[in-house]
CSV table of C-alpha atoms in Angstrom, one decimal:
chain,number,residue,atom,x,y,z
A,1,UNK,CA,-1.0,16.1,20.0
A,2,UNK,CA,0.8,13.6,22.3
A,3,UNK,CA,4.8,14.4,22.3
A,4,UNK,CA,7.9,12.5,23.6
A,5,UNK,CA,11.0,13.9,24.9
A,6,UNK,CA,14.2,12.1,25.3
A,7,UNK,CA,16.4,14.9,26.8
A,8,UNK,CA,19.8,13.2,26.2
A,9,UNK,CA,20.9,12.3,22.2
A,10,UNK,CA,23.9,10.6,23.6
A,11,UNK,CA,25.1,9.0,26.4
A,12,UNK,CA,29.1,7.7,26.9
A,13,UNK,CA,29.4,5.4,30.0
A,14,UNK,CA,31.7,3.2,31.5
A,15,UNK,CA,30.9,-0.4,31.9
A,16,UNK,CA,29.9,-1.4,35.0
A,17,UNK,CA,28.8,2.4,35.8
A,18,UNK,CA,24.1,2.8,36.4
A,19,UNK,CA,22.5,3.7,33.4
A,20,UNK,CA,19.9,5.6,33.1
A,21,UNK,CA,17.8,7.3,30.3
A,22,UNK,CA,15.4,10.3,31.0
A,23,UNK,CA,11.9,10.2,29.1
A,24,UNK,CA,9.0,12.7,29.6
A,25,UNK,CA,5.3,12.7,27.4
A,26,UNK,CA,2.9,15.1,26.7
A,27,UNK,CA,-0.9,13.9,25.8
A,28,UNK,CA,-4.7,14.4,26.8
A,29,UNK,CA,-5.2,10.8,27.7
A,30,UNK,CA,-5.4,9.8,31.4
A,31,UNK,CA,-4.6,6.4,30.6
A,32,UNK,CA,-1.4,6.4,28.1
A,33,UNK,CA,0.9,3.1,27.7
A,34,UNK,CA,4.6,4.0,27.6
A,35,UNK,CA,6.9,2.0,26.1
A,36,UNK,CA,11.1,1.3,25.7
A,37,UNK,CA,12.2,-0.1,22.6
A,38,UNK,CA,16.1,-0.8,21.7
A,39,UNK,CA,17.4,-1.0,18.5
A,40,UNK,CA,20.9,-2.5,18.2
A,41,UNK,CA,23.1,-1.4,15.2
A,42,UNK,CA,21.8,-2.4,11.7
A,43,UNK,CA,18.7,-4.1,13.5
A,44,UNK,CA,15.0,-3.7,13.9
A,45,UNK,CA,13.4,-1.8,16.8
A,46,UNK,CA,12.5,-4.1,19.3
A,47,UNK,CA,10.4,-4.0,22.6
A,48,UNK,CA,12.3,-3.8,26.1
A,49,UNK,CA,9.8,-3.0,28.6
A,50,UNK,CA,6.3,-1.5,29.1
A,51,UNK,CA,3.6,0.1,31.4
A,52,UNK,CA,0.5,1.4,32.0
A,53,UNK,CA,0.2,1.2,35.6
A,54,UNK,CA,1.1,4.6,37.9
A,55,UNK,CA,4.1,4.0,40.2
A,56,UNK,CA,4.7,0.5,39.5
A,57,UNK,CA,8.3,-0.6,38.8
A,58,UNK,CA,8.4,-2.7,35.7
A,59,UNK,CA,11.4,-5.0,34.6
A,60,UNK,CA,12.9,-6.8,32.1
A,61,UNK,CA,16.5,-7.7,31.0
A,62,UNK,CA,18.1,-5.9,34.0
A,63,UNK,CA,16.6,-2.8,32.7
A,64,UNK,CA,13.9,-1.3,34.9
A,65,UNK,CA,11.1,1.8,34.8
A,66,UNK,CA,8.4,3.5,36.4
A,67,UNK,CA,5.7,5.2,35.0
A,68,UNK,CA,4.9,8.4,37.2
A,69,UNK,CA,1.8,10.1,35.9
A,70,UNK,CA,2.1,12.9,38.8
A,71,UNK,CA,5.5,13.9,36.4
A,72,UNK,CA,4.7,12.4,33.1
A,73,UNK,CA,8.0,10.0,33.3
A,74,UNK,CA,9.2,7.0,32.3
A,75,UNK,CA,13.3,6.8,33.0
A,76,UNK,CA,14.8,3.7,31.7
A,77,UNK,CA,17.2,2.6,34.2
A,78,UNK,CA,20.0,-0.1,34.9
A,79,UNK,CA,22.1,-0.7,38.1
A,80,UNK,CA,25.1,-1.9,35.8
A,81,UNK,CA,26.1,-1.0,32.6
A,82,UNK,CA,27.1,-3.9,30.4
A,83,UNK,CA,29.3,-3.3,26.7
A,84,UNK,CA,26.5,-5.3,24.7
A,85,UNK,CA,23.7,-2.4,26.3
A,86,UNK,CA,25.6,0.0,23.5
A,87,UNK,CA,22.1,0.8,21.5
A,88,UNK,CA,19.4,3.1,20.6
A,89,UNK,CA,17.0,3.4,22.8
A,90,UNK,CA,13.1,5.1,22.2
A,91,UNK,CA,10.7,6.0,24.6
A,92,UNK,CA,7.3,5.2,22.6
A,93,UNK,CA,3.8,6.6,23.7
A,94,UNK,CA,0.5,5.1,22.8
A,95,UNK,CA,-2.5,6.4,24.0
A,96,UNK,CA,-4.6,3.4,24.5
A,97,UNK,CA,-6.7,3.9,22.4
A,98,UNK,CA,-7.4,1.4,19.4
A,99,UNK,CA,-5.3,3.1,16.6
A,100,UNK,CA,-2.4,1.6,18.6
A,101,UNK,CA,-0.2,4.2,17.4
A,102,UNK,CA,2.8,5.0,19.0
A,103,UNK,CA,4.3,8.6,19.2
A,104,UNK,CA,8.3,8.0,20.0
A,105,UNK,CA,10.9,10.3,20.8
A,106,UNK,CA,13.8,11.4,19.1
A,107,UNK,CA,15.7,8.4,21.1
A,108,UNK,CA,18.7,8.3,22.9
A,109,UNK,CA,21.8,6.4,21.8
A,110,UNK,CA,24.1,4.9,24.7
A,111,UNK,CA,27.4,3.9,24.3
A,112,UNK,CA,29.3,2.0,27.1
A,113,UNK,CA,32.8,2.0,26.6
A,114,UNK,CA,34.8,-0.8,28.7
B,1,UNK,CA,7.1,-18.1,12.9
B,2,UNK,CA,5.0,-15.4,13.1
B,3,UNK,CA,7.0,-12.1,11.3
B,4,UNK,CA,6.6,-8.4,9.3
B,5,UNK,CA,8.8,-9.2,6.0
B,6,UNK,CA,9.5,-5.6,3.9
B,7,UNK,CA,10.7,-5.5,0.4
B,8,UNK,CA,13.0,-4.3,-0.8
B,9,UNK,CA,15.9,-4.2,1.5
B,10,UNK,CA,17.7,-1.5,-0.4
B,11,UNK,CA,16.6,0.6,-3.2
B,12,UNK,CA,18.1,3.2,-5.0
B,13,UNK,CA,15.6,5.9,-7.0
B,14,UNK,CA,15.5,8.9,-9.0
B,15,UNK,CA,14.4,12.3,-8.3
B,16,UNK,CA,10.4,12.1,-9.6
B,17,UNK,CA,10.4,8.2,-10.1
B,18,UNK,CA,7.7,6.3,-8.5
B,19,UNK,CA,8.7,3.7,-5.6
B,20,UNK,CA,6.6,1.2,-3.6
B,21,UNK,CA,7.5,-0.2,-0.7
B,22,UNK,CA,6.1,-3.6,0.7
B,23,UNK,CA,5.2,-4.9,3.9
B,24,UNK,CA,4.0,-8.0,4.7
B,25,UNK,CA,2.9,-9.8,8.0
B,26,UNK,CA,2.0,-13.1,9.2
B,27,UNK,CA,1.1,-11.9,12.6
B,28,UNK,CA,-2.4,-11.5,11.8
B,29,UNK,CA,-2.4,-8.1,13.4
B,30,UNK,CA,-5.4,-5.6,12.4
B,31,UNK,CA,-2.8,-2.6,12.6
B,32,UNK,CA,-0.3,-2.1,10.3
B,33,UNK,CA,2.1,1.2,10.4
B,34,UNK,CA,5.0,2.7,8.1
B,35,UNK,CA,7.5,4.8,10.0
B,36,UNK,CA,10.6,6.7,8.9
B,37,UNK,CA,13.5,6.5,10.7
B,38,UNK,CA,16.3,10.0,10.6
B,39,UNK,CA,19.0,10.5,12.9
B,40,UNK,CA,17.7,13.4,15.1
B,41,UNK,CA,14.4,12.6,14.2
B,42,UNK,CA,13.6,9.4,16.1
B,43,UNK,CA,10.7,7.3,14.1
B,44,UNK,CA,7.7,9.6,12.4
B,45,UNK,CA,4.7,8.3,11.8
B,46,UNK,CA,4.0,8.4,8.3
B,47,UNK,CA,0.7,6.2,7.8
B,48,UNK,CA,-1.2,3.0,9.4
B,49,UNK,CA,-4.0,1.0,8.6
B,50,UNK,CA,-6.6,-0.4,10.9
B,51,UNK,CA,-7.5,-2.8,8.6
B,52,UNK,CA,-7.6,-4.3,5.2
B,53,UNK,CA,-8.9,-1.3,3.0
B,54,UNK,CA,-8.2,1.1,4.8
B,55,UNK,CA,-5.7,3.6,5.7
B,56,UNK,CA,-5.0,6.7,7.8
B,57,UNK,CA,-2.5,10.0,7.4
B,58,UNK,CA,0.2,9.7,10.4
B,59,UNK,CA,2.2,12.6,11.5
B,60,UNK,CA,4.4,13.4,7.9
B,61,UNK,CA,1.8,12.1,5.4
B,62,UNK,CA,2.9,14.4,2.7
B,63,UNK,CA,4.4,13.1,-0.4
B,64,UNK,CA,3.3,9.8,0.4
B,65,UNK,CA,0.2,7.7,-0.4
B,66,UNK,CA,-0.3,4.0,2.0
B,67,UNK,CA,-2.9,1.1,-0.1
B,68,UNK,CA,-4.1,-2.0,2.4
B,69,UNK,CA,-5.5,-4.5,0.2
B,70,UNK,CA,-5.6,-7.6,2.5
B,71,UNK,CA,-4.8,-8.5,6.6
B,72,UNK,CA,-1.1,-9.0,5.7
B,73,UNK,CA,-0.1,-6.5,3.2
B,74,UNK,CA,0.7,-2.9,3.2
B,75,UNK,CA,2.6,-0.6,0.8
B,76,UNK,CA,3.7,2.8,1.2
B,77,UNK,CA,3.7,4.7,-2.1
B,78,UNK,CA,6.0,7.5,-3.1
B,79,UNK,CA,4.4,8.5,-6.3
B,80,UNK,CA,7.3,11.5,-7.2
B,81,UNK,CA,10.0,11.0,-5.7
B,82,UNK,CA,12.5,13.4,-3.6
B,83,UNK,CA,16.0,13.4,-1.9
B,84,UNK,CA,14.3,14.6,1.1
B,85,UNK,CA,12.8,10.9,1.3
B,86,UNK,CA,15.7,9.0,1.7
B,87,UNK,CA,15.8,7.5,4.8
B,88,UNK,CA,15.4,3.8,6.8
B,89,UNK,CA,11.8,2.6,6.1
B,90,UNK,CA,10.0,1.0,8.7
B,91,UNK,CA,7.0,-1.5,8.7
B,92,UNK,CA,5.8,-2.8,11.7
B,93,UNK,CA,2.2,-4.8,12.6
B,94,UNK,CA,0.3,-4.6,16.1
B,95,UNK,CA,-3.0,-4.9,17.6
B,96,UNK,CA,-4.5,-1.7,20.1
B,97,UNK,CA,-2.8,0.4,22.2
B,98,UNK,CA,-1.7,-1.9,25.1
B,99,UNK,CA,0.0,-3.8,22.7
B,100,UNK,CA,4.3,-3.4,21.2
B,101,UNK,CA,4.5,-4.0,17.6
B,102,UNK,CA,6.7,-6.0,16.0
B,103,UNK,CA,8.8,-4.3,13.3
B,104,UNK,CA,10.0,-5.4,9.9
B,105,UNK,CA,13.9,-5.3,9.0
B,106,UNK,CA,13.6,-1.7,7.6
B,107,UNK,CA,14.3,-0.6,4.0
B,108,UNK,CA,17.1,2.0,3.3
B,109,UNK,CA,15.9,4.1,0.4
B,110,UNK,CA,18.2,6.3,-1.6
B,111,UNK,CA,17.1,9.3,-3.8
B,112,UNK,CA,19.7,10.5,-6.0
């Protein structure tokens, strides 16, 4: 079945310091959506960015990713770190198809530290 | 505003006692989904309905039983249960797969 990996559990930066967030996937489908979510403490999951389209850059809320299918990637990545990006963040799968369901990975909780 | 509403917030439950959790949506989404949230374990598919009537086994189905009876409810059923099942509790509504879903506020269950 389609898998998610989120390589780092926890990540300790220093504000002001480029974030980033690895995310690899696993599935049979040559068209998968990947997905970010963040999830602030003692809140819901919500959704940060996504894409479907190979090797485009795609942006939202100073956070930015590309979806390499030639690597099966999808890094989450920021220039600048701010305090209030201290979250969990998922990397979600879905592959497209109209279950809509989303495999995630075991996320990836930053902490920036000022 | 449009929103996924679960009941309850909190719940406490004894080993073998039956719990039902409640969703609700006003999104008007054909998908609805429960996940379970564990720290190391990210957020597990446990079931999802495509519609109203009917529902589908997710990824960790065992131990737990879903019922869809209309567009904006869906309950996740744990007919005996275990401490293994405590954990956050998460409802959340979408359409197909280019879509996000939006997710209810998550109920903690305990199982003492």
């Amino acid at each position: 079945g389609d898998s998610v990996t989120q390589t780092e559990g926890l990540v300790t930066l220093t504000e002001g310091l480029p974030v980033m967030l690895n995310c690899t996937y696993q599935t049979i489908y040559s068209n998968p959506f990947l997905f970010w979510y963040v999830q602030h403490l003692n809140e819901s999951p919500r959704l940060l960015l996504k894409s479907f389209t190979d090797n485009k850059r795609t942006e939202h809320q100073g956070f930015h990713a590309t979806l390499h299918k030639s690597s099966s990637s999808f890094h989450l990545q920021k220039s600048s770190a701010q305090l209030s990006d201290s979250a969990l963040y998922y990397c979600a799968l879905s592959d497209n198809t109209n279950t809509g369901k989303l495999t995630f990975g075991d996320g990836t909780v930053l902490t920036v530290k000022p | 505003e449009a929103a996924v509403t679960q009941s309850p917030r909190n719940k406490v439950a004894v080993t073998g006692g039956k719990v039902t959790l409640s969703c609700n949506q006003t999104n008007n989404h054909n998908n609805m989904y429960w996940y379970r949230q564990d720290t190391g374990h990210g957020l597990r598919l446990i079931h999802y309905s495509y519609g109203a009537g009917s529902t589908e086994k997710g990824d960790i189905p065992d131990g737990y039983k879903a019922s869809r009876p209309s567009q904006e409810n869906f309950s996740l059923i744990l007919e005996l249960a275990t401490p293994s099942q405590t954990s956050v509790y998460f409802c959340a509504s979408g359409w197909t797969g280019d879509s996000d879903y939006t997710f209810g506020s998550g109920t903690r269950l305990l199982v003492i």
